[in-house]
Amino acid sequence: MTGDEQFLLARLRLMISTPALRAKHLDNHYALQQAIVAALEADAVKDDKAFQAQAAASACLAALHTALVRWAEDDGRTPLPDMIAKALAAVFGEDMAWSRPKSPGGTKGNDSAS
């Protein structure tokens, strides 16, 4: 694990174990959701489009939050990008999930085995 990953893991553990930090983290997700929707609403004038953007942004952020918490609980044993891909696949299905190369020069695909 790199120094950056160890630092992120320590920060996540602190956030998970501290109710005020957990609340702030989720508040930041709400602010980010609003920013995403505002950026997309330039083309989305109808309320239905804004609602769809809110729902999609919220689903993605919830999947990210879940992946981060699980990654911290797992002590970082599973690569974080794999954990995020698993969370997105759980929400949107395998066909919609993000995938990454197995290794430099590898083929694209979800390489998590669990």
mmCIF file of N, CA and C in Angstrom:
data_model
loop_
_atom_site.group_PDB
_atom_site.id
_atom_site.type_symbol
_atom_site.label_atom_id
_atom_site.label_comp_id
_atom_site.label_asym_id
_atom_site.label_seq_id
_atom_site.Cartn_x
_atom_site.Cartn_y
_atom_site.Cartn_z
ATOM 1 N N MET A 1 0.848 -1.171 0.000
ATOM 2 C CA MET A 1 0.000 0.000 0.000
ATOM 3 C C MET A 1 0.897 1.239 0.000
ATOM 4 N N THR A 2 0.579 2.206 -0.839
ATOM 5 C CA THR A 2 1.382 3.424 -0.912
ATOM 6 C C THR A 2 1.119 4.306 0.300
ATOM 7 N N GLY A 3 1.989 5.283 0.511
ATOM 8 C CA GLY A 3 1.801 6.231 1.605
ATOM 9 C C GLY A 3 0.501 6.993 1.475
ATOM 10 N N ASP A 4 0.129 7.337 0.235
ATOM 11 C CA ASP A 4 -1.138 8.046 0.012
ATOM 12 C C ASP A 4 -2.330 7.172 0.391
ATOM 13 N N GLU A 5 -2.262 5.888 0.056
ATOM 14 C CA GLU A 5 -3.359 4.981 0.400
ATOM 15 C C GLU A 5 -3.447 4.775 1.916
ATOM 16 N N GLN A 6 -2.306 4.688 2.575
ATOM 17 C CA GLN A 6 -2.303 4.541 4.030
ATOM 18 C C GLN A 6 -2.897 5.783 4.691
ATOM 19 N N PHE A 7 -2.559 6.961 4.155
ATOM 20 C CA PHE A 7 -3.104 8.206 4.685
ATOM 21 C C PHE A 7 -4.621 8.252 4.488
ATOM 22 N N LEU A 8 -5.080 7.885 3.294
ATOM 23 C CA LEU A 8 -6.523 7.861 3.018
ATOM 24 C C LEU A 8 -7.222 6.860 3.933
ATOM 25 N N LEU A 9 -6.630 5.708 4.128
ATOM 26 C CA LEU A 9 -7.216 4.693 5.000
ATOM 27 C C LEU A 9 -7.342 5.218 6.431
ATOM 28 N N ALA A 10 -6.315 5.890 6.923
ATOM 29 C CA ALA A 10 -6.366 6.465 8.277
ATOM 30 C C ALA A 10 -7.455 7.531 8.373
ATOM 31 N N ARG A 11 -7.559 8.374 7.361
ATOM 32 C CA ARG A 11 -8.599 9.414 7.352
ATOM 33 C C ARG A 11 -9.987 8.798 7.324
ATOM 34 N N LEU A 12 -10.173 7.768 6.517
ATOM 35 C CA LEU A 12 -11.473 7.109 6.441
ATOM 36 C C LEU A 12 -11.846 6.449 7.757
ATOM 37 N N ARG A 13 -10.892 5.804 8.395
ATOM 38 C CA ARG A 13 -11.164 5.181 9.692
ATOM 39 C C ARG A 13 -11.601 6.230 10.711
ATOM 40 N N LEU A 14 -10.939 7.376 10.693
ATOM 41 C CA LEU A 14 -11.307 8.465 11.597
ATOM 42 C C LEU A 14 -12.714 8.968 11.281
ATOM 43 N N MET A 15 -13.016 9.136 10.000
ATOM 44 C CA MET A 15 -14.334 9.613 9.583
ATOM 45 C C MET A 15 -15.421 8.624 9.998
ATOM 46 N N ILE A 16 -15.170 7.332 9.791
ATOM 47 C CA ILE A 16 -16.161 6.307 10.118
ATOM 48 C C ILE A 16 -16.441 6.271 11.614
ATOM 49 N N SER A 17 -15.410 6.461 12.409
ATOM 50 C CA SER A 17 -15.552 6.316 13.862
ATOM 51 C C SER A 17 -15.991 7.593 14.576
ATOM 52 N N THR A 18 -16.115 8.700 13.851
ATOM 53 C CA THR A 18 -16.468 9.976 14.465
ATOM 54 C C THR A 18 -17.775 10.489 13.866
ATOM 55 N N PRO A 19 -18.861 10.465 14.632
ATOM 56 C CA PRO A 19 -20.165 10.861 14.077
ATOM 57 C C PRO A 19 -20.169 12.241 13.411
ATOM 58 N N ALA A 20 -19.513 13.222 14.004
ATOM 59 C CA ALA A 20 -19.516 14.567 13.412
ATOM 60 C C ALA A 20 -18.795 14.579 12.064
ATOM 61 N N LEU A 21 -17.723 13.822 11.944
ATOM 62 C CA LEU A 21 -17.000 13.751 10.668
ATOM 63 C C LEU A 21 -17.802 12.977 9.628
ATOM 64 N N ARG A 22 -18.495 11.922 10.067
ATOM 65 C CA ARG A 22 -19.375 11.179 9.160
ATOM 66 C C ARG A 22 -20.464 12.097 8.617
ATOM 67 N N ALA A 23 -21.051 12.899 9.494
ATOM 68 C CA ALA A 23 -22.099 13.834 9.073
ATOM 69 C C ALA A 23 -21.548 14.867 8.099
ATOM 70 N N LYS A 24 -20.363 15.365 8.360
ATOM 71 C CA LYS A 24 -19.744 16.362 7.466
ATOM 72 C C LYS A 24 -19.441 15.738 6.113
ATOM 73 N N HIS A 25 -18.974 14.493 6.122
ATOM 74 C CA HIS A 25 -18.688 13.780 4.879
ATOM 75 C C HIS A 25 -19.956 13.666 4.030
ATOM 76 N N LEU A 26 -21.064 13.282 4.664
ATOM 77 C CA LEU A 26 -22.319 13.154 3.931
ATOM 78 C C LEU A 26 -22.861 14.516 3.498
ATOM 79 N N ASP A 27 -22.616 15.546 4.306
ATOM 80 C CA ASP A 27 -22.994 16.900 3.917
ATOM 81 C C ASP A 27 -22.196 17.336 2.687
ATOM 82 N N ASN A 28 -20.924 16.977 2.649
ATOM 83 C CA ASN A 28 -20.101 17.279 1.472
ATOM 84 C C ASN A 28 -20.617 16.554 0.239
ATOM 85 N N HIS A 29 -21.114 15.329 0.415
ATOM 86 C CA HIS A 29 -21.700 14.600 -0.709
ATOM 87 C C HIS A 29 -22.940 15.326 -1.235
ATOM 88 N N TYR A 30 -23.745 15.856 -0.325
ATOM 89 C CA TYR A 30 -24.928 16.610 -0.752
ATOM 90 C C TYR A 30 -24.507 17.845 -1.560
ATOM 91 N N ALA A 31 -23.509 18.563 -1.073
ATOM 92 C CA ALA A 31 -23.024 19.751 -1.789
ATOM 93 C C ALA A 31 -22.471 19.364 -3.162
ATOM 94 N N LEU A 32 -21.764 18.252 -3.224
ATOM 95 C CA LEU A 32 -21.230 17.789 -4.508
ATOM 96 C C LEU A 32 -22.363 17.391 -5.448
ATOM 97 N N GLN A 33 -23.384 16.730 -4.918
ATOM 98 C CA GLN A 33 -24.539 16.370 -5.732
ATOM 99 C C GLN A 33 -25.172 17.622 -6.321
ATOM 100 N N GLN A 34 -25.328 18.646 -5.509
ATOM 101 C CA GLN A 34 -25.920 19.899 -5.983
ATOM 102 C C GLN A 34 -25.058 20.541 -7.068
ATOM 103 N N ALA A 35 -23.749 20.480 -6.911
ATOM 104 C CA ALA A 35 -22.840 21.054 -7.913
ATOM 105 C C ALA A 35 -22.922 20.278 -9.231
ATOM 106 N N ILE A 36 -23.005 18.956 -9.138
ATOM 107 C CA ILE A 36 -23.131 18.138 -10.351
ATOM 108 C C ILE A 36 -24.427 18.481 -11.074
ATOM 109 N N VAL A 37 -25.517 18.547 -10.333
ATOM 110 C CA VAL A 37 -26.815 18.858 -10.928
ATOM 111 C C VAL A 37 -26.800 20.252 -11.543
ATOM 112 N N ALA A 38 -26.217 21.204 -10.848
ATOM 113 C CA ALA A 38 -26.150 22.576 -11.384
ATOM 114 C C ALA A 38 -25.366 22.601 -12.698
ATOM 115 N N ALA A 39 -24.289 21.833 -12.760
ATOM 116 C CA ALA A 39 -23.494 21.793 -13.987
ATOM 117 C C ALA A 39 -24.274 21.136 -15.122
ATOM 118 N N LEU A 40 -25.064 20.143 -14.822
ATOM 119 C CA LEU A 40 -25.832 19.444 -15.845
ATOM 120 C C LEU A 40 -27.095 20.192 -16.252
ATOM 121 N N GLU A 41 -27.605 21.036 -15.382
ATOM 122 C CA GLU A 41 -28.874 21.707 -15.652
ATOM 123 C C GLU A 41 -28.775 22.772 -16.733
ATOM 124 N N ALA A 42 -27.596 23.088 -17.177
ATOM 125 C CA ALA A 42 -27.478 24.034 -18.288
ATOM 126 C C ALA A 42 -28.284 23.518 -19.478
ATOM 127 N N ASP A 43 -28.285 22.200 -19.665
ATOM 128 C CA ASP A 43 -29.046 21.589 -20.756
ATOM 129 C C ASP A 43 -30.363 20.993 -20.279
ATOM 130 N N ALA A 44 -30.535 20.890 -18.974
ATOM 131 C CA ALA A 44 -31.721 20.234 -18.424
ATOM 132 C C ALA A 44 -32.659 21.268 -17.834
ATOM 133 N N VAL A 45 -33.504 21.827 -18.662
ATOM 134 C CA VAL A 45 -34.405 22.880 -18.225
ATOM 135 C C VAL A 45 -35.622 22.298 -17.504
ATOM 136 N N LYS A 46 -36.056 21.118 -17.909
ATOM 137 C CA LYS A 46 -37.253 20.509 -17.328
ATOM 138 C C LYS A 46 -36.948 19.954 -15.947
ATOM 139 N N ASP A 47 -37.948 20.004 -15.063
ATOM 140 C CA ASP A 47 -37.802 19.476 -13.709
ATOM 141 C C ASP A 47 -37.487 17.981 -13.696
ATOM 142 N N ASP A 48 -38.065 17.215 -14.628
ATOM 143 C CA ASP A 48 -37.794 15.776 -14.684
ATOM 144 C C ASP A 48 -36.316 15.505 -14.930
ATOM 145 N N LYS A 49 -35.683 16.302 -15.782
ATOM 146 C CA LYS A 49 -34.258 16.120 -16.062
ATOM 147 C C LYS A 49 -33.429 16.443 -14.823
ATOM 148 N N ALA A 50 -33.813 17.482 -14.103
ATOM 149 C CA ALA A 50 -33.094 17.839 -12.878
ATOM 150 C C ALA A 50 -33.238 16.722 -11.848
ATOM 151 N N PHE A 51 -34.432 16.162 -11.729
ATOM 152 C CA PHE A 51 -34.661 15.062 -10.798
ATOM 153 C C PHE A 51 -33.820 13.844 -11.173
ATOM 154 N N GLN A 52 -33.779 13.520 -12.463
ATOM 155 C CA GLN A 52 -32.967 12.396 -12.926
ATOM 156 C C GLN A 52 -31.489 12.627 -12.618
ATOM 157 N N ALA A 53 -31.022 13.853 -12.822
ATOM 158 C CA ALA A 53 -29.622 14.174 -12.526
ATOM 159 C C ALA A 53 -29.349 14.052 -11.029
ATOM 160 N N GLN A 54 -30.289 14.525 -10.198
ATOM 161 C CA GLN A 54 -30.124 14.396 -8.745
ATOM 162 C C GLN A 54 -30.058 12.932 -8.336
ATOM 163 N N ALA A 55 -30.950 12.118 -8.866
ATOM 164 C CA ALA A 55 -30.991 10.703 -8.509
ATOM 165 C C ALA A 55 -29.714 9.989 -8.952
ATOM 166 N N ALA A 56 -29.258 10.258 -10.163
ATOM 167 C CA ALA A 56 -28.045 9.602 -10.663
ATOM 168 C C ALA A 56 -26.815 10.040 -9.868
ATOM 169 N N ALA A 57 -26.703 11.338 -9.600
ATOM 170 C CA ALA A 57 -25.562 11.829 -8.822
ATOM 171 C C ALA A 57 -25.586 11.245 -7.417
ATOM 172 N N SER A 58 -26.756 11.199 -6.807
ATOM 173 C CA SER A 58 -26.880 10.637 -5.458
ATOM 174 C C SER A 58 -26.515 9.158 -5.438
ATOM 175 N N ALA A 59 -26.946 8.412 -6.442
ATOM 176 C CA ALA A 59 -26.631 6.983 -6.510
ATOM 177 C C ALA A 59 -25.124 6.769 -6.650
ATOM 178 N N CYS A 60 -24.496 7.557 -7.495
ATOM 179 C CA CYS A 60 -23.042 7.429 -7.672
ATOM 180 C C CYS A 60 -22.297 7.782 -6.389
ATOM 181 N N LEU A 61 -22.707 8.853 -5.737
ATOM 182 C CA LEU A 61 -22.042 9.269 -4.500
ATOM 183 C C LEU A 61 -22.282 8.265 -3.374
ATOM 184 N N ALA A 62 -23.469 7.691 -3.318
ATOM 185 C CA ALA A 62 -23.741 6.670 -2.304
ATOM 186 C C ALA A 62 -22.889 5.426 -2.554
ATOM 187 N N ALA A 63 -22.755 5.037 -3.815
ATOM 188 C CA ALA A 63 -21.904 3.891 -4.148
ATOM 189 C C ALA A 63 -20.449 4.184 -3.773
ATOM 190 N N LEU A 64 -19.988 5.388 -4.045
ATOM 191 C CA LEU A 64 -18.624 5.769 -3.683
ATOM 192 C C LEU A 64 -18.434 5.726 -2.172
ATOM 193 N N HIS A 65 -19.391 6.277 -1.437
ATOM 194 C CA HIS A 65 -19.314 6.274 0.028
ATOM 195 C C HIS A 65 -19.263 4.836 0.559
ATOM 196 N N THR A 66 -20.115 3.987 0.037
ATOM 197 C CA THR A 66 -20.167 2.596 0.468
ATOM 198 C C THR A 66 -18.845 1.891 0.166
ATOM 199 N N ALA A 67 -18.292 2.141 -1.002
ATOM 200 C CA ALA A 67 -17.008 1.530 -1.369
ATOM 201 C C ALA A 67 -15.889 2.004 -0.442
ATOM 202 N N LEU A 68 -15.869 3.295 -0.141
ATOM 203 C CA LEU A 68 -14.831 3.830 0.749
ATOM 204 C C LEU A 68 -14.928 3.231 2.152
ATOM 205 N N VAL A 69 -16.146 3.145 2.673
ATOM 206 C CA VAL A 69 -16.333 2.577 4.009
ATOM 207 C C VAL A 69 -15.923 1.104 4.015
ATOM 208 N N ARG A 70 -16.364 0.343 3.019
ATOM 209 C CA ARG A 70 -16.011 -1.087 2.959
ATOM 210 C C ARG A 70 -14.503 -1.258 2.808
ATOM 211 N N TRP A 71 -13.871 -0.415 2.000
ATOM 212 C CA TRP A 71 -12.425 -0.480 1.791
ATOM 213 C C TRP A 71 -11.695 -0.248 3.116
ATOM 214 N N ALA A 72 -12.170 0.721 3.887
ATOM 215 C CA ALA A 72 -11.548 0.995 5.190
ATOM 216 C C ALA A 72 -11.779 -0.165 6.146
ATOM 217 N N GLU A 73 -12.980 -0.712 6.158
ATOM 218 C CA GLU A 73 -13.281 -1.848 7.028
ATOM 219 C C GLU A 73 -12.459 -3.080 6.643
ATOM 220 N N ASP A 74 -12.109 -3.183 5.376
ATOM 221 C CA ASP A 74 -11.330 -4.292 4.829
ATOM 222 C C ASP A 74 -9.816 -4.042 4.980
ATOM 223 N N ASP A 75 -9.459 -2.948 5.668
ATOM 224 C CA ASP A 75 -8.057 -2.558 5.864
ATOM 225 C C ASP A 75 -7.317 -2.355 4.549
ATOM 226 N N GLY A 76 -8.048 -1.974 3.510
ATOM 227 C CA GLY A 76 -7.424 -1.662 2.236
ATOM 228 C C GLY A 76 -6.903 -2.869 1.476
ATOM 229 N N ARG A 77 -7.324 -4.071 1.853
ATOM 230 C CA ARG A 77 -6.819 -5.278 1.185
ATOM 231 C C ARG A 77 -7.276 -5.373 -0.269
ATOM 232 N N THR A 78 -8.500 -4.996 -0.539
ATOM 233 C CA THR A 78 -9.003 -4.977 -1.912
ATOM 234 C C THR A 78 -8.640 -3.625 -2.517
ATOM 235 N N PRO A 79 -8.092 -3.591 -3.717
ATOM 236 C CA PRO A 79 -7.772 -2.293 -4.325
ATOM 237 C C PRO A 79 -9.012 -1.396 -4.373
ATOM 238 N N LEU A 80 -8.841 -0.146 -3.992
ATOM 239 C CA LEU A 80 -9.966 0.784 -3.939
ATOM 240 C C LEU A 80 -10.693 0.911 -5.277
ATOM 241 N N PRO A 81 -9.998 1.010 -6.413
ATOM 242 C CA PRO A 81 -10.747 1.079 -7.682
ATOM 243 C C PRO A 81 -11.642 -0.143 -7.910
ATOM 244 N N ASP A 82 -11.193 -1.313 -7.466
ATOM 245 C CA ASP A 82 -12.027 -2.514 -7.600
ATOM 246 C C ASP A 82 -13.251 -2.412 -6.708
ATOM 247 N N MET A 83 -13.065 -1.889 -5.503
ATOM 248 C CA MET A 83 -14.177 -1.741 -4.571
ATOM 249 C C MET A 83 -15.208 -0.754 -5.136
ATOM 250 N N ILE A 84 -14.733 0.333 -5.733
ATOM 251 C CA ILE A 84 -15.632 1.315 -6.340
ATOM 252 C C ILE A 84 -16.384 0.684 -7.509
ATOM 253 N N ALA A 85 -15.673 -0.090 -8.329
ATOM 254 C CA ALA A 85 -16.325 -0.757 -9.469
ATOM 255 C C ALA A 85 -17.407 -1.720 -8.989
ATOM 256 N N LYS A 86 -17.135 -2.450 -7.906
ATOM 257 C CA LYS A 86 -18.129 -3.369 -7.351
ATOM 258 C C LYS A 86 -19.365 -2.609 -6.873
ATOM 259 N N ALA A 87 -19.151 -1.483 -6.220
ATOM 260 C CA ALA A 87 -20.270 -0.685 -5.711
ATOM 261 C C ALA A 87 -21.101 -0.129 -6.865
ATOM 262 N N LEU A 88 -20.442 0.370 -7.892
ATOM 263 C CA LEU A 88 -21.179 0.895 -9.052
ATOM 264 C C LEU A 88 -21.929 -0.221 -9.766
ATOM 265 N N ALA A 89 -21.325 -1.408 -9.841
ATOM 266 C CA ALA A 89 -22.003 -2.545 -10.471
ATOM 267 C C ALA A 89 -23.231 -2.948 -9.668
ATOM 268 N N ALA A 90 -23.144 -2.851 -8.343
ATOM 269 C CA ALA A 90 -24.297 -3.187 -7.504
ATOM 270 C C ALA A 90 -25.452 -2.233 -7.753
ATOM 271 N N VAL A 91 -25.142 -0.980 -8.050
ATOM 272 C CA VAL A 91 -26.185 0.023 -8.270
ATOM 273 C C VAL A 91 -26.698 -0.006 -9.711
ATOM 274 N N PHE A 92 -25.773 -0.056 -10.665
ATOM 275 C CA PHE A 92 -26.142 0.127 -12.070
ATOM 276 C C PHE A 92 -26.063 -1.146 -12.906
ATOM 277 N N GLY A 93 -25.569 -2.235 -12.339
ATOM 278 C CA GLY A 93 -25.404 -3.473 -13.084
ATOM 279 C C GLY A 93 -24.003 -3.592 -13.649
ATOM 280 N N GLU A 94 -23.604 -4.797 -13.910
ATOM 281 C CA GLU A 94 -22.247 -5.071 -14.397
ATOM 282 C C GLU A 94 -21.931 -4.343 -15.702
ATOM 283 N N ASP A 95 -22.897 -4.247 -16.603
ATOM 284 C CA ASP A 95 -22.644 -3.629 -17.901
ATOM 285 C C ASP A 95 -22.348 -2.141 -17.792
ATOM 286 N N MET A 96 -22.843 -1.504 -16.737
ATOM 287 C CA MET A 96 -22.662 -0.065 -16.586
ATOM 288 C C MET A 96 -21.481 0.289 -15.686
ATOM 289 N N ALA A 97 -20.903 -0.696 -15.030
ATOM 290 C CA ALA A 97 -19.837 -0.431 -14.067
ATOM 291 C C ALA A 97 -18.558 -0.026 -14.773
ATOM 292 N N TRP A 98 -17.827 0.810 -14.088
ATOM 293 C CA TRP A 98 -16.520 1.250 -14.563
ATOM 294 C C TRP A 98 -15.563 0.083 -14.507
ATOM 295 N N SER A 99 -14.696 -0.032 -15.484
ATOM 296 C CA SER A 99 -13.682 -1.081 -15.438
ATOM 297 C C SER A 99 -12.321 -0.455 -15.684
ATOM 298 N N ARG A 100 -11.298 -1.171 -15.285
ATOM 299 C CA ARG A 100 -9.944 -0.671 -15.451
ATOM 300 C C ARG A 100 -9.061 -1.809 -15.917
ATOM 301 N N PRO A 101 -7.902 -1.475 -16.469
ATOM 302 C CA PRO A 101 -7.003 -2.549 -16.904
ATOM 303 C C PRO A 101 -6.533 -3.368 -15.707
ATOM 304 N N LYS A 102 -6.315 -4.676 -15.919
ATOM 305 C CA LYS A 102 -5.815 -5.532 -14.857
ATOM 306 C C LYS A 102 -4.422 -5.102 -14.431
ATOM 307 N N SER A 103 -3.617 -4.757 -15.377
ATOM 308 C CA SER A 103 -2.255 -4.313 -15.101
ATOM 309 C C SER A 103 -1.809 -3.469 -16.277
ATOM 310 N N PRO A 104 -0.701 -2.730 -16.133
ATOM 311 C CA PRO A 104 -0.246 -1.940 -17.280
ATOM 312 C C PRO A 104 -0.141 -2.829 -18.515
ATOM 313 N N GLY A 105 -0.805 -2.404 -19.563
ATOM 314 C CA GLY A 105 -0.794 -3.156 -20.799
ATOM 315 C C GLY A 105 -1.813 -4.284 -20.826
ATOM 316 N N GLY A 106 -2.581 -4.434 -19.723
ATOM 317 C CA GLY A 106 -3.571 -5.507 -19.631
ATOM 318 C C GLY A 106 -4.821 -5.167 -20.404
ATOM 319 N N THR A 107 -5.743 -6.111 -20.412
ATOM 320 C CA THR A 107 -7.015 -5.875 -21.090
ATOM 321 C C THR A 107 -7.987 -5.220 -20.138
ATOM 322 N N LYS A 108 -8.934 -4.519 -20.687
ATOM 323 C CA LYS A 108 -9.943 -3.874 -19.871
ATOM 324 C C LYS A 108 -10.885 -4.916 -19.307
ATOM 325 N N GLY A 109 -11.363 -4.623 -18.089
ATOM 326 C CA GLY A 109 -12.338 -5.521 -17.488
ATOM 327 C C GLY A 109 -12.286 -5.416 -15.998
ATOM 328 N N ASN A 110 -13.324 -5.863 -15.364
ATOM 329 C CA ASN A 110 -13.372 -5.859 -13.916
ATOM 330 C C ASN A 110 -12.549 -7.039 -13.432
ATOM 331 N N ASP A 111 -11.391 -6.760 -12.818
ATOM 332 C CA ASP A 111 -10.478 -7.817 -12.443
ATOM 333 C C ASP A 111 -10.635 -8.262 -11.009
ATOM 334 N N SER A 112 -11.680 -7.831 -10.336
ATOM 335 C CA SER A 112 -11.871 -8.277 -8.961
ATOM 336 C C SER A 112 -12.459 -9.679 -8.972
ATOM 337 N N ALA A 113 -11.908 -10.524 -8.150
ATOM 338 C CA ALA A 113 -12.324 -11.926 -8.168
ATOM 339 C C ALA A 113 -13.354 -12.262 -7.109
ATOM 340 N N SER A 114 -13.629 -11.349 -6.178
ATOM 341 C CA SER A 114 -14.559 -11.698 -5.105
ATOM 342 C C SER A 114 -15.955 -11.249 -5.385
#
